[in-house]
Amino acid sequence: MGANATPSAGKPPPERAASSSGSDREPSQLAAHEDTPGCLDSQKVGETAQFHENMLAMNEALMVGSVRQHDLTDAANSLNARLQAEIVERTQVEAALLAARTELAQANAELEQKVLDRTASLQETVAELEHFSYTITHDMRAPLRAMYSLGGVLMEECTECLKPSRLEYIRQIVDAAERMDKLITDALQYSGVVRQHFEPEPVDADALLRGMLKSYPEFQPPHANIHIDTHLPVVLGNQAGLTQCFSNLLANAVKFVHPGQIPEVRVWAESVQSQQTEEGAIEHAPSTLNPLVRIWFEDKGIGIEKQYHDKIWQMFQQLNKSYEGTGIGLALVRKVVDRLGGKVGVESEPGHGSRFWIELKPANSQPHPKPLTPDHPQ
Amino acid sequence: MISQPVMLYVEDERTDVLLLRVAFTRAGLTNPVHIAVDGAEAIDYLAGNGPFADRNQHPLPALVLLDLNLPKKSGFEVLKWIRQQPQFSSLPVVIYTSSVGLIDKDTARLFGATDYFVKRSGVDRIAELVRSLAERWLTQSASA
């Protein structure tokens, strides 16, 4: 079977025979080739000529090749040079990058240190301010107490012995001392709100407001008629902060009336979508789904010209000096509502009263929610 | 001779001392009021140090009215010292200060203050306060 079974030479293709029949068979094959008939000599001459020819061709080829190689070397050299240059360049860039990175890290570290230093110095400033506030409370109010109290004694004891005009001087001194004391306490209250961190908590606005109306005679008949139209909801706020807001808004509503007029004030709450409010509210995208609570305080007082609607919220801005005040109340309201993440606003016209509003988040995400259901819907 | 219960007022502000005296008169009170002008003097008075050893001149008080912000030794230091003395463990010490800070109020309670009042403006309001203080601690039966 196979090649070994038929050893006869020539028939299978030589390479196949060679590969399949082992090395011992090659001599016989070569012999068979040499034994082929033909002129040996002439064949050898021809082969030599052919060899020369081949040599020449090879030489030529080599020459061309070497020339080409020479060309090739030049190209390689220039390529090499370019690569070298690129490597140098890249190394430089890398070094520069490393330097930049180190520098950046250093700058970062410096910045962090700076932030730490600044924070420390800010905390120091805050502590100093607190001490300052304390000193104001104590040291500045003491002389005012003396002026106010002793002026009062003088006024009472000298109704007989002093001319009315002199008594009026004393009265002015006493009033001035009282006003300054109010100014100091209001300013301290404002700075307290600025510094205070308000942890939002559910505040029953209704109970808070009704409690306030009960405890202050100036918010009750015959001094004033204040009516709460709707049940105010539970809002996310801060008891102390909202107390300050409500009392300032009510005090303003009661105060800024025409002489002799009995203040008429209405308070109600409505639910508003934050998009509808004003620019800026849209930024709070997640909360746009939750309606906000807007609490209105409407009076029938003297009203405010439109051009001053922004100004009234600023510190120490008093539009009308014929009304007692420090110009801090509304600034305080705005600051508190700001700190609670809410907004404030006013609609007013001279002679047509004012409608102030504050907007707060409802407490419906809190454990004890109360539905926003007005007693008498608007 | 029955002497009236005495009040010791520890106060560095001269006008506050004057106002309290006026208010005392307004309230119709005749109890003697002794003044200590700083914390150290208050302790010396109560301890009977130096000139205060003469109890005829400087009788022990039935009530101490104590300011907090005082020279030399603060009101809190005085209060602490008082409560450390066994003979003064139940002596009424009422804080009378212009500090409205809640921390001060808490500290005062912690140190054993009997009561805490913020200073008032207006002699009538001060008179109202001293009248109620006197009713509690400056009557003969209260100090007995």
GROMACS .gro file of C-alpha atoms in nm, chain A residues 134 137-139 141-146 148-150 152-153 156-157 178 181, chain B residues 13 15-16 18-19 22 26 67 69 98-99 104 119-125:
model
   38
  134TYR     CA    1  -2.327   9.095   7.337
  137THR     CA    2  -2.669   9.456   7.423
  138HIS     CA    3  -2.507   9.514   7.752
  139ASP     CA    4  -2.301   9.830   7.732
  141ARG     CA    5  -2.836   9.970   7.622
  142ALA     CA    6  -2.742  10.050   7.981
  143PRO     CA    7  -2.700  10.426   7.922
  144LEU     CA    8  -3.022  10.427   7.719
  145ARG     CA    9  -3.202  10.261   8.005
  146ALA     CA   10  -3.073  10.534   8.232
  148TYR     CA   11  -3.520  10.665   7.942
  149SER     CA   12  -3.590  10.576   8.303
  150LEU     CA   13  -3.452  10.888   8.472
  152GLY     CA   14  -3.936  10.948   8.287
  153VAL     CA   15  -3.890  11.016   8.658
  156GLU     CA   16  -4.336  11.280   8.634
  157GLU     CA   17  -4.185  11.471   8.922
  178GLU     CA   18  -3.661  10.449   7.357
  181ASP     CA   19  -3.316  10.103   7.225
  391GLU     CA   20  -2.352  10.069   8.683
  393THR     CA   21  -2.736  10.464   8.708
  394ASP     CA   22  -2.878  10.116   8.759
  396LEU     CA   23  -2.987  10.492   9.128
  397LEU     CA   24  -3.282  10.352   8.928
  400VAL     CA   25  -3.587  10.524   9.298
  404ARG     CA   26  -4.178  10.409   9.427
  445ASP     CA   27  -2.561   9.155   8.787
  447ASN     CA   28  -2.124   9.151   8.381
  476SER     CA   29  -2.918   9.304   8.057
  477SER     CA   30  -2.817   8.975   7.896
  482ASP     CA   31  -2.659   8.293   8.040
  497LYS     CA   32  -3.309   9.457   8.323
  498ARG     CA   33  -3.603   9.680   8.244
  499SER     CA   34  -3.648  10.035   8.129
  500GLY     CA   35  -3.881  10.267   8.311
  501VAL     CA   36  -3.889  10.315   8.685
  502ASP     CA   37  -4.246  10.187   8.709
  503ARG     CA   38  -4.151   9.855   8.554
   0.00000   0.00000   0.00000
